[in-house]
mmCIF file with all atom_site columns, C-alpha atoms in Angstrom:
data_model
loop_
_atom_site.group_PDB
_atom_site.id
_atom_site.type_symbol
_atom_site.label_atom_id
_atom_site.label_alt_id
_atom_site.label_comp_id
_atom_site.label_asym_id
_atom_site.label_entity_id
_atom_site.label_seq_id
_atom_site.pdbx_PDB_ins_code
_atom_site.Cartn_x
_atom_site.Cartn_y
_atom_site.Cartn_z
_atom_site.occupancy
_atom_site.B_iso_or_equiv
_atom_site.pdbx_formal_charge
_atom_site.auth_seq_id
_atom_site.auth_comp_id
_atom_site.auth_asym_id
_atom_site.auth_atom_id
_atom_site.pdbx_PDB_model_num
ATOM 1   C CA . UNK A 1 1   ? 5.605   -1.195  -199.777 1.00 51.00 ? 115 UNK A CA 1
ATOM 2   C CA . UNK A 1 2   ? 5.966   -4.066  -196.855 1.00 61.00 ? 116 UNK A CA 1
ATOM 3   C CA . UNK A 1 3   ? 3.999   -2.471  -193.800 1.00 69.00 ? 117 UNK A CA 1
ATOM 4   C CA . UNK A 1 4   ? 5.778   -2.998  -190.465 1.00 72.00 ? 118 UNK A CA 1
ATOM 5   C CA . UNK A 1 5   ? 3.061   -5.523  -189.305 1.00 67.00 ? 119 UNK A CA 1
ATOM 6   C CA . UNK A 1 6   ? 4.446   -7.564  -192.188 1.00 77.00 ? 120 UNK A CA 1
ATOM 7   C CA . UNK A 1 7   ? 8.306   -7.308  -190.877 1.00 80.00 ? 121 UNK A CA 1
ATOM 8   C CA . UNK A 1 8   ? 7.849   -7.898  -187.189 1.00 82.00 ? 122 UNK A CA 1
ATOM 9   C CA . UNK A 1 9   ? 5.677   -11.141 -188.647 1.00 81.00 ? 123 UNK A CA 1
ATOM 10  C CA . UNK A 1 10  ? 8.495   -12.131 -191.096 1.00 88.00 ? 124 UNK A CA 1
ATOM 11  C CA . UNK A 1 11  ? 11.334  -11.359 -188.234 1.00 88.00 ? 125 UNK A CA 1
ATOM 12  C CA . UNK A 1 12  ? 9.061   -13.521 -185.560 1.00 87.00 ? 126 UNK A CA 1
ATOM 13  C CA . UNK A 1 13  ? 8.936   -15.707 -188.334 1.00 87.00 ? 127 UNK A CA 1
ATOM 14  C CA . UNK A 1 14  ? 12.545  -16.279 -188.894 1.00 89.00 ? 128 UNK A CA 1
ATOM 15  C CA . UNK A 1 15  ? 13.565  -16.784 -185.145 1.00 91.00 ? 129 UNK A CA 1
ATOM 16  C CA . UNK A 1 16  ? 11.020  -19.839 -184.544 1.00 90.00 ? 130 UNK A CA 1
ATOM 17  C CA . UNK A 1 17  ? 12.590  -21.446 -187.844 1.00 89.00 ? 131 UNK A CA 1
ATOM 18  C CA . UNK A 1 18  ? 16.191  -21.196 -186.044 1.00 92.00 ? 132 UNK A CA 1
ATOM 19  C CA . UNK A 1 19  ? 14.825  -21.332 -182.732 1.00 91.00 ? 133 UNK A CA 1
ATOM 20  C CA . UNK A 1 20  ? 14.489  -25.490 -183.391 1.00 89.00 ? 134 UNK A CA 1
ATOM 21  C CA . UNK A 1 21  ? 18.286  -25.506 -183.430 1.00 92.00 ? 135 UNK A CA 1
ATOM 22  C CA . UNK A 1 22  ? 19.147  -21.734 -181.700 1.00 92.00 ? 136 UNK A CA 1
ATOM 23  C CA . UNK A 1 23  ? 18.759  -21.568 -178.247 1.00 93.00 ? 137 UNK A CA 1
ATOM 24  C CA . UNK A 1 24  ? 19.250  -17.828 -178.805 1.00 95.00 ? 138 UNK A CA 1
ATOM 25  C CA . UNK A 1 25  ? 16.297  -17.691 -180.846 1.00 92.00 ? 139 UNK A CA 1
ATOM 26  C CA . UNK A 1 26  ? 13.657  -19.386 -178.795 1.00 94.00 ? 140 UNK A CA 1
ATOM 27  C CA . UNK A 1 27  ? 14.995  -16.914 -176.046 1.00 94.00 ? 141 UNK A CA 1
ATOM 28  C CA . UNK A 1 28  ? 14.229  -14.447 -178.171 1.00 94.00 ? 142 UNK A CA 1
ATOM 29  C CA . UNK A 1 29  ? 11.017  -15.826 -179.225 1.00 93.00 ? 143 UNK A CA 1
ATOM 30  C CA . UNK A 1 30  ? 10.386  -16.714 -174.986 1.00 95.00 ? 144 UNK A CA 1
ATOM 31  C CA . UNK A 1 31  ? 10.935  -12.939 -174.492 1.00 95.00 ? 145 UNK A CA 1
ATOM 32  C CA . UNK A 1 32  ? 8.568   -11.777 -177.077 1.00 92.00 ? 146 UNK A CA 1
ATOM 33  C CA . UNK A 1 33  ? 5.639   -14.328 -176.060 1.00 93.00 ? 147 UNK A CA 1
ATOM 34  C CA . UNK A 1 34  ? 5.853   -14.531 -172.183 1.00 95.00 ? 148 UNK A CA 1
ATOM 35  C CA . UNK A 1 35  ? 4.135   -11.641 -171.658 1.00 94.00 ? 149 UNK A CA 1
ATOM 36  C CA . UNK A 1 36  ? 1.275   -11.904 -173.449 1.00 92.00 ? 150 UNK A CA 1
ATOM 37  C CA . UNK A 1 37  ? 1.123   -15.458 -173.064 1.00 94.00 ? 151 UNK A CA 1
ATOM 38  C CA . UNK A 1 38  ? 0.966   -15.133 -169.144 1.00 95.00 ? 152 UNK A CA 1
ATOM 39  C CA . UNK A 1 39  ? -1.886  -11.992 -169.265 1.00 91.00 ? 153 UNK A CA 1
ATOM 40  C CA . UNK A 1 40  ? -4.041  -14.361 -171.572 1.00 91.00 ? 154 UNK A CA 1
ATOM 41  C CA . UNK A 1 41  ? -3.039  -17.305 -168.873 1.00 91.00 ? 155 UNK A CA 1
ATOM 42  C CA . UNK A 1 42  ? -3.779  -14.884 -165.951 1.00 89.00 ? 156 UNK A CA 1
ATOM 43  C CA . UNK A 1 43  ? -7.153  -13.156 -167.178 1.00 85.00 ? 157 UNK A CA 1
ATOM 44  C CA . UNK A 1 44  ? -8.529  -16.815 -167.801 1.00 87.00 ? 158 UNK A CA 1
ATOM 45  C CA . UNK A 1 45  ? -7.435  -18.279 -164.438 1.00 86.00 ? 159 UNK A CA 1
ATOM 46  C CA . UNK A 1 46  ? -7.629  -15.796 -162.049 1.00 83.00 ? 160 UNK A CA 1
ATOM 47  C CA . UNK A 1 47  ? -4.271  -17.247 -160.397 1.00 87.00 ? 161 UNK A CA 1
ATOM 48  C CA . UNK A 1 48  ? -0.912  -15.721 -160.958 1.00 90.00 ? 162 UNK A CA 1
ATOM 49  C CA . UNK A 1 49  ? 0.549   -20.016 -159.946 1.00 93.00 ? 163 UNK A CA 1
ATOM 50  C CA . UNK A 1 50  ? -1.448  -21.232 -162.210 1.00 93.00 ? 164 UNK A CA 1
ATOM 51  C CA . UNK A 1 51  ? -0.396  -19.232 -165.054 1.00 94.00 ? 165 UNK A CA 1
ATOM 52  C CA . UNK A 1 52  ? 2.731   -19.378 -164.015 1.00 95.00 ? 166 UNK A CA 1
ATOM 53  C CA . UNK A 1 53  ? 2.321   -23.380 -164.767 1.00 95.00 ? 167 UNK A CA 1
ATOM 54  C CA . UNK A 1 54  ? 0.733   -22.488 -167.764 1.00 96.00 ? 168 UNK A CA 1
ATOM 55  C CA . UNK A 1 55  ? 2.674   -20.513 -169.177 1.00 96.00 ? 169 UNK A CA 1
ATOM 56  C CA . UNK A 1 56  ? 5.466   -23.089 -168.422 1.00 96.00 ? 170 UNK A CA 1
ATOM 57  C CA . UNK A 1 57  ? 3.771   -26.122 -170.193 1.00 96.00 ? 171 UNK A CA 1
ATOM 58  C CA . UNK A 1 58  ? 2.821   -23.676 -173.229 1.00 97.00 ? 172 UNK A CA 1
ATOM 59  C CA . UNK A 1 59  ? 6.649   -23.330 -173.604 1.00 96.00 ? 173 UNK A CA 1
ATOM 60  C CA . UNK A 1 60  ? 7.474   -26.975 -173.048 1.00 96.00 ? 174 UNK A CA 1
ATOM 61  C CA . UNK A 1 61  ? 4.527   -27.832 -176.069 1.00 96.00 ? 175 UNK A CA 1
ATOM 62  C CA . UNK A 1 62  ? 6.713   -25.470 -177.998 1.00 95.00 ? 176 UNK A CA 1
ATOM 63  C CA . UNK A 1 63  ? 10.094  -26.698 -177.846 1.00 94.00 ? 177 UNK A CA 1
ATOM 64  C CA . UNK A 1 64  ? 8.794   -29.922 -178.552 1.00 95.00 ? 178 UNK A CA 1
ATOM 65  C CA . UNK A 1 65  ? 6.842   -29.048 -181.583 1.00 95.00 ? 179 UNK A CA 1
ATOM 66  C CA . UNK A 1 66  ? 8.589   -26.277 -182.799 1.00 94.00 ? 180 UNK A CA 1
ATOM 67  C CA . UNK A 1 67  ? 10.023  -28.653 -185.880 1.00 94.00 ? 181 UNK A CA 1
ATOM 68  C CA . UNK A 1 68  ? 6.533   -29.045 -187.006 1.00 93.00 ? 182 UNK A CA 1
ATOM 69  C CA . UNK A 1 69  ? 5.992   -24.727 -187.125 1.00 92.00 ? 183 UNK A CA 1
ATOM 70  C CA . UNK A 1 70  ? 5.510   -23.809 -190.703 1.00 91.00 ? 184 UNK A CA 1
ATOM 71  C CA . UNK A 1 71  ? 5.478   -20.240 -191.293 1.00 89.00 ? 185 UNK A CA 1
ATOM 72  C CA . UNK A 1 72  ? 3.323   -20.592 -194.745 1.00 89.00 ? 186 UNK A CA 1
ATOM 73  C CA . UNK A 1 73  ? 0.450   -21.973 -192.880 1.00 87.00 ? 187 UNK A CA 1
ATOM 74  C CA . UNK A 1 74  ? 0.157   -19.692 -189.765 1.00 84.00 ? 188 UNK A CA 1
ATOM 75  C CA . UNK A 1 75  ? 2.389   -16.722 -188.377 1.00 87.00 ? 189 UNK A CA 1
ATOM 76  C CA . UNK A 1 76  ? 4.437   -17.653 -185.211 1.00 90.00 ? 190 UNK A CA 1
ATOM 77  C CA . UNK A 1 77  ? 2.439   -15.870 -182.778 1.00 89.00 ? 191 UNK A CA 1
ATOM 78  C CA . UNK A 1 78  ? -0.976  -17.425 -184.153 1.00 88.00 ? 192 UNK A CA 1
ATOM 79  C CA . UNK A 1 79  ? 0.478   -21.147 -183.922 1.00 92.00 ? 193 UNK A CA 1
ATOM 80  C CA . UNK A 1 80  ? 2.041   -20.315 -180.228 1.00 93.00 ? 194 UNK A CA 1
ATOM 81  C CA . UNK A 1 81  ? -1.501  -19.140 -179.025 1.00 91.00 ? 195 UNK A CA 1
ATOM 82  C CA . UNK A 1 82  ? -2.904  -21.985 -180.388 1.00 91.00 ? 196 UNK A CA 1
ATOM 83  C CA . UNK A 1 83  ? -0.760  -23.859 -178.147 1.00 95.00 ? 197 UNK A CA 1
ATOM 84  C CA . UNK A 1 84  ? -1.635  -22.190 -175.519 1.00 94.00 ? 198 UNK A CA 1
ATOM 85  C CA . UNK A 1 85  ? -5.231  -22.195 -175.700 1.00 92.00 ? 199 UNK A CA 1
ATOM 86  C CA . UNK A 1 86  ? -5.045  -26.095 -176.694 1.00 93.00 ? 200 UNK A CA 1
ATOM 87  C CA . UNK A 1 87  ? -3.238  -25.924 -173.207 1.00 96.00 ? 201 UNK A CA 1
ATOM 88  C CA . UNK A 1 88  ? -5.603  -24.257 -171.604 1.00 93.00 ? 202 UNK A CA 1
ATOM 89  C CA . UNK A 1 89  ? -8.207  -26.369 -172.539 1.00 90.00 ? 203 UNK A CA 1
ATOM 90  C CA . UNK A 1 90  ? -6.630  -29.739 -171.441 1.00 91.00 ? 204 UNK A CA 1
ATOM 91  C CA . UNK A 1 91  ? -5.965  -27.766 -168.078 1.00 90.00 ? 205 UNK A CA 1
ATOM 92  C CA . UNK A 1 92  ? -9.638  -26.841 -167.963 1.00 85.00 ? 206 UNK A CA 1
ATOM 93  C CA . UNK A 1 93  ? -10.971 -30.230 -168.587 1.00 85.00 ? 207 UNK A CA 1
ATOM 94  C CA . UNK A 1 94  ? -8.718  -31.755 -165.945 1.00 83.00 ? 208 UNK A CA 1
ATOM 95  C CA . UNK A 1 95  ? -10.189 -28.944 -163.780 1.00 77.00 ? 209 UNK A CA 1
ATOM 96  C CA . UNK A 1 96  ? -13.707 -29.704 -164.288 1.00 72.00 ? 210 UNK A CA 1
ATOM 97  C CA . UNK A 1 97  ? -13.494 -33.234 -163.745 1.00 64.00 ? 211 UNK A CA 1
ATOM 98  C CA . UNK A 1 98  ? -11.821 -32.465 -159.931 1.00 56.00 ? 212 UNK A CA 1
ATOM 99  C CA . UNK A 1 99  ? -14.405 -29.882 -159.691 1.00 43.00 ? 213 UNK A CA 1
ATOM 100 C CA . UNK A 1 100 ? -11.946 -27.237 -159.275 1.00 37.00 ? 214 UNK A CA 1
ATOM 101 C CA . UNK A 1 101 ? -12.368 -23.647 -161.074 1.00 39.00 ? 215 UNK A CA 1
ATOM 102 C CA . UNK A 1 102 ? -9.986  -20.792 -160.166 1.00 44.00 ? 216 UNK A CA 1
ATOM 103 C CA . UNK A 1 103 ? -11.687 -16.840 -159.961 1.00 47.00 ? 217 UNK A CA 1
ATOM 104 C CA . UNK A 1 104 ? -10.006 -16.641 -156.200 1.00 45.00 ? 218 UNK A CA 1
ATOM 105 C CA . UNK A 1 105 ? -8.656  -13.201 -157.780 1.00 44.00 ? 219 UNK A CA 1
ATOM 106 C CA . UNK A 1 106 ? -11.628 -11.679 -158.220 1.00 45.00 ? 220 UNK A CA 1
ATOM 107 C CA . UNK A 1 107 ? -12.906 -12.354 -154.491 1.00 46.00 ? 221 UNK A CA 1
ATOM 108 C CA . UNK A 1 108 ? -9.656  -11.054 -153.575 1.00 47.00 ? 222 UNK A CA 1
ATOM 109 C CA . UNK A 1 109 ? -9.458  -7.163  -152.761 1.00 44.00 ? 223 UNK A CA 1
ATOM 110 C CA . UNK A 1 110 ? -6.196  -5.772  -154.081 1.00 47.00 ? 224 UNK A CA 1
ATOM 111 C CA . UNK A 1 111 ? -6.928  -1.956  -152.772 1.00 47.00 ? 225 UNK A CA 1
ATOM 112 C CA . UNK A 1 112 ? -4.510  -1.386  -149.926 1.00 51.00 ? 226 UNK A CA 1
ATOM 113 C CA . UNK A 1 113 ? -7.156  1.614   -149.547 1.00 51.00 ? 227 UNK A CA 1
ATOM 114 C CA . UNK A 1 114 ? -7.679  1.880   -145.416 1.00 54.00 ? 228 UNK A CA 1
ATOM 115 C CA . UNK A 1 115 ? -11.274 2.626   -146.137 1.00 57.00 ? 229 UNK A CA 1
ATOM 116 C CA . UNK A 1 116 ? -13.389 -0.330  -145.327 1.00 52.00 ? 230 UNK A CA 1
ATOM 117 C CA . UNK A 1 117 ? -16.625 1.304   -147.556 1.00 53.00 ? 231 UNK A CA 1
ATOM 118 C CA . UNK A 1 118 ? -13.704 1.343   -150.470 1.00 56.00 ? 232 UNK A CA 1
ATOM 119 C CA . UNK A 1 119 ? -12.943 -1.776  -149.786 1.00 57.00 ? 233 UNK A CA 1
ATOM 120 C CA . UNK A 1 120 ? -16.548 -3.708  -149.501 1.00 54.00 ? 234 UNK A CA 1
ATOM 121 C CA . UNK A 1 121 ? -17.143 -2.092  -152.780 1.00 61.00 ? 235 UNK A CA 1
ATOM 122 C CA . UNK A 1 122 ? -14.265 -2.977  -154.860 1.00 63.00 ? 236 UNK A CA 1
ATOM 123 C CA . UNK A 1 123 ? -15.193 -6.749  -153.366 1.00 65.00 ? 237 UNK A CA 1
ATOM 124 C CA . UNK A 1 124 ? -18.962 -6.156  -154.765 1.00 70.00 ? 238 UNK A CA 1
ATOM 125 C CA . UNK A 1 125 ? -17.877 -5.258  -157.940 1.00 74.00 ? 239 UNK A CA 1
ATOM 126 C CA . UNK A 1 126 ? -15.173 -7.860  -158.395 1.00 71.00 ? 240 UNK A CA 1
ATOM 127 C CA . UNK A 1 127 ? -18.115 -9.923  -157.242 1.00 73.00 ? 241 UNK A CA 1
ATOM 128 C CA . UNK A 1 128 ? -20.228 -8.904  -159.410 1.00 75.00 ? 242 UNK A CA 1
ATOM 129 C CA . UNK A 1 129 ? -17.800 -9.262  -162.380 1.00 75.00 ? 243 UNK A CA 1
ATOM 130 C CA . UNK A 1 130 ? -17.083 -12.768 -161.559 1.00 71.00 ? 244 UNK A CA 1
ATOM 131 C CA . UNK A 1 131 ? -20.808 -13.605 -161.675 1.00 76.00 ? 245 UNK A CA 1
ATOM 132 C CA . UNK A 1 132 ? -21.065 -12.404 -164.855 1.00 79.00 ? 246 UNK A CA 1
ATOM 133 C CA . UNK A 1 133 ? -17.827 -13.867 -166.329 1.00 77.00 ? 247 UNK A CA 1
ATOM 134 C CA . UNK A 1 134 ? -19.150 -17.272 -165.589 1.00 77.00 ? 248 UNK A CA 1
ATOM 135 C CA . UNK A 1 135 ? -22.453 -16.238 -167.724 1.00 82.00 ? 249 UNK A CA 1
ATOM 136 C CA . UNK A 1 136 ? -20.177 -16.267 -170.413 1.00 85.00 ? 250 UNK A CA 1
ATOM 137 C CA . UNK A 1 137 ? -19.758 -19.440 -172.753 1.00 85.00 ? 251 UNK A CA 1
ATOM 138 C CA . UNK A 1 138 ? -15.716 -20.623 -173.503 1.00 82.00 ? 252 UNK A CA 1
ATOM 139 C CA . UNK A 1 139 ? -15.602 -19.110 -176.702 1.00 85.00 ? 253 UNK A CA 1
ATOM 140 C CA . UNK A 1 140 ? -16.597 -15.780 -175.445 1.00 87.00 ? 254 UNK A CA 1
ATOM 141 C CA . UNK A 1 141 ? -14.169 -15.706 -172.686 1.00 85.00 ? 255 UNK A CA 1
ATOM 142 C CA . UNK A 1 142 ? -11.401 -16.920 -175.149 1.00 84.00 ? 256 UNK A CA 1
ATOM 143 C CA . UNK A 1 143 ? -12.493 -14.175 -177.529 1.00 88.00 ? 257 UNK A CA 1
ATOM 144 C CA . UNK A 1 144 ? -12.300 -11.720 -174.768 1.00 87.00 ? 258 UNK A CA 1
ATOM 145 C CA . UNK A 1 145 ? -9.278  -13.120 -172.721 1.00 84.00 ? 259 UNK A CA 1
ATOM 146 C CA . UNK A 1 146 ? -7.295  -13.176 -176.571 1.00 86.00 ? 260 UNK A CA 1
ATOM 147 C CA . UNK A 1 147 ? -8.263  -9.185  -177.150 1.00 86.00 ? 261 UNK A CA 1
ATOM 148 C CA . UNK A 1 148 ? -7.649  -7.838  -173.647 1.00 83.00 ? 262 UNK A CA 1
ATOM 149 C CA . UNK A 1 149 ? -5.329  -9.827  -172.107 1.00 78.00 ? 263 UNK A CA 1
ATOM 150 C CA . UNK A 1 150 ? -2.810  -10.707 -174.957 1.00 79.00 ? 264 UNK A CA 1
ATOM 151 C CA . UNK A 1 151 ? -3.776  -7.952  -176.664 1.00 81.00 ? 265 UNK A CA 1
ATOM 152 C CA . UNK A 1 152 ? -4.147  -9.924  -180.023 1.00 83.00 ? 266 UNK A CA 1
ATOM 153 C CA . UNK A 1 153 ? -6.011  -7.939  -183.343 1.00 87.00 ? 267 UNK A CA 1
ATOM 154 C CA . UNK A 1 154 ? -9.351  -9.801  -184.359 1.00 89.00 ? 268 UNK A CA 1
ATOM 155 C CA . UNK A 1 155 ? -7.305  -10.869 -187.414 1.00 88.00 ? 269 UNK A CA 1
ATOM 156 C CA . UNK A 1 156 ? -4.795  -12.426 -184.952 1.00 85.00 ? 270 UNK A CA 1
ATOM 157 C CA . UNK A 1 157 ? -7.312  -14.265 -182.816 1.00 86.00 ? 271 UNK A CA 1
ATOM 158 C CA . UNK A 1 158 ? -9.805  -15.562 -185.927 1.00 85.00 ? 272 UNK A CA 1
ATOM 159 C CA . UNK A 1 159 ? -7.304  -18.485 -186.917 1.00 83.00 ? 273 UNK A CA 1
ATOM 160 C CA . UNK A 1 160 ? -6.970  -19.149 -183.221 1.00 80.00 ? 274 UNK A CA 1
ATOM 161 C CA . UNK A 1 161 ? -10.617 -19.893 -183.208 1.00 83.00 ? 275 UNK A CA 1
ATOM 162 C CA . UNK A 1 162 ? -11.387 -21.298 -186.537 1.00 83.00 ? 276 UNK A CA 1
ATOM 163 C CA . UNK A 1 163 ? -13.533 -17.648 -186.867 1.00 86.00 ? 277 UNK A CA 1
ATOM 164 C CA . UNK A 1 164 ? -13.702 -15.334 -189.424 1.00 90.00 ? 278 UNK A CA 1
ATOM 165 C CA . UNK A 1 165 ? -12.084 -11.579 -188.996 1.00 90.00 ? 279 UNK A CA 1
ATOM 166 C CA . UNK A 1 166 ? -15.464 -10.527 -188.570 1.00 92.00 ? 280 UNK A CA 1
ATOM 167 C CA . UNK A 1 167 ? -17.061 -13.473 -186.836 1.00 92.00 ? 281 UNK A CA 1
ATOM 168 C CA . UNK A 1 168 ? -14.155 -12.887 -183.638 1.00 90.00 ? 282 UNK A CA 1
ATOM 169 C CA . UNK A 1 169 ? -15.470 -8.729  -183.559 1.00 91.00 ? 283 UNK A CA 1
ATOM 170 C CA . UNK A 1 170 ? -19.332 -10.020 -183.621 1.00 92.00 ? 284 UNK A CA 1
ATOM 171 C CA . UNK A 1 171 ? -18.190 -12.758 -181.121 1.00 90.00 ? 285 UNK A CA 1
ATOM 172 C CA . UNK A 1 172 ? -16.415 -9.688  -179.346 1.00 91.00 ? 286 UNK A CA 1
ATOM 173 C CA . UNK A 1 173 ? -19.113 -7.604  -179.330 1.00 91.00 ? 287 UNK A CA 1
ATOM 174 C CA . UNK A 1 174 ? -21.588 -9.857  -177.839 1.00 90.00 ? 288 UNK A CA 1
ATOM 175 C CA . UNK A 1 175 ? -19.616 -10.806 -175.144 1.00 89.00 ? 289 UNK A CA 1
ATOM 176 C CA . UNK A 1 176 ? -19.421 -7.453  -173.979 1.00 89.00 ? 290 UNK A CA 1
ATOM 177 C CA . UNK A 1 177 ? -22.914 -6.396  -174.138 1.00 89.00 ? 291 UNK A CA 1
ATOM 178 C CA . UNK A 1 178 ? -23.542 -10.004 -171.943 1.00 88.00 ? 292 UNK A CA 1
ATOM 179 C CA . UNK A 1 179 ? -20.901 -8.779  -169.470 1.00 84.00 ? 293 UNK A CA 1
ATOM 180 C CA . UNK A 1 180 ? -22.913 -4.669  -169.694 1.00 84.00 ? 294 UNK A CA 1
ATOM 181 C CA . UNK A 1 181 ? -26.068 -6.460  -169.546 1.00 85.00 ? 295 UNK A CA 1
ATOM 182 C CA . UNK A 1 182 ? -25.116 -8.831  -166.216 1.00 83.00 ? 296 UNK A CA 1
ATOM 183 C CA . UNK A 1 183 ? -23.800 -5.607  -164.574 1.00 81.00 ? 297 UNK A CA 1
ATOM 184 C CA . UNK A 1 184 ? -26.525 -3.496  -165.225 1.00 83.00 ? 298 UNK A CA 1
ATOM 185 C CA . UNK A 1 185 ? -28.995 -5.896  -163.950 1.00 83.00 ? 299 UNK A CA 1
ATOM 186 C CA . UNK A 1 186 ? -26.616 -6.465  -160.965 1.00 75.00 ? 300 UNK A CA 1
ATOM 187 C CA . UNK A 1 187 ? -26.507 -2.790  -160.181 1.00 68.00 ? 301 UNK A CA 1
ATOM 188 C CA . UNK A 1 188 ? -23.315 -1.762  -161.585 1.00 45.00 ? 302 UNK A CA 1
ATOM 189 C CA . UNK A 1 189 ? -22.042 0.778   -163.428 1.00 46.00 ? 303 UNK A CA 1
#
């Protein structure tokens, strides 16, 4: 019995194979990956641009290497967020060497509450949050940017990361007791 994980791998599959000469298939491929794609982008950034950007060089890397996808060595969604988090990397390097790195959202209130108390403490929090995201070492965020924000299984994410099945939900779990631990101490709940 082929469980419907396996199908929607095999279908996925089978577009990026025709997508290198179907434009109809990498659209169909672009439609199933954009979203995910930009909320991993997004949750690592903190700028809707600059996923936008992202996102758009992650599909350029793509097209380009799309010939080279084989689907007996990784499934299509595993190779296309190693793209993107090879991306993401190169985009982070380049950051840190102009000493620029992007959490603007979190400083940013997005209540359109007209309580001023509501609003100072959704700014604490976010505050808070973005003190203890940068606590966090790469692979952790990538771990947790991967589950929450793409939405990708631990099986999913361990060949991203060269992990283990396991290894990602230890990885996982550690991250989130950091991020508990930093609020707690910061006096959140």
């Amino acid at each position: 019995m082929t469980s419907t994980i396996t199908i929607e791998r095999q279908m996925l599959d089978s577009w990026a194979v025709r997508a290198v000469n179907d434009p109809e298939a990498f659209a169909l491929l672009y439609d199933e990956f954009f979203p995910r794609l930009h909320k991993y982008a997004f949750y690592r950034l903190g700028d809707a641009a600059m996923a936008d950007d992202l996102v758009a060089d992650v599909f350029e890397r793509i097209f380009e290497q799309l010939p080279t996808f084989n689907p007996t060595i990784a499934p299509i969604g595993a190779w296309i967020f190693g793209i993107a988090r090879h991306t993401l990397v190169d985009l982070l390097r380049k950051q840190r060497r102009n000493q620029i790195i992007s959490f603007r959202w979190l400083g940013k209130s997005q209540s359109s509450s007209p309580e001023a108390e509501s609003t100072a403490t959704e700014g604490d929090e976010k505050a808070s949050l973005h003190a203890a995201l940068k606590q966090l070492a790469a692979r952790e965020l990538d771990v947790l940017s991967l589950k929450f924000a793409s939405g990708l299984t631990n099986r999913q994410i361990a060949p991203l990361l060269g992990l283990s099945e396991s290894n990602v939900g230890v990885n996982l779990q550690r991250a989130l007791h950091k991020l508990h631990d930093d609020l707690i101490s910061s006096g959140e709940k």
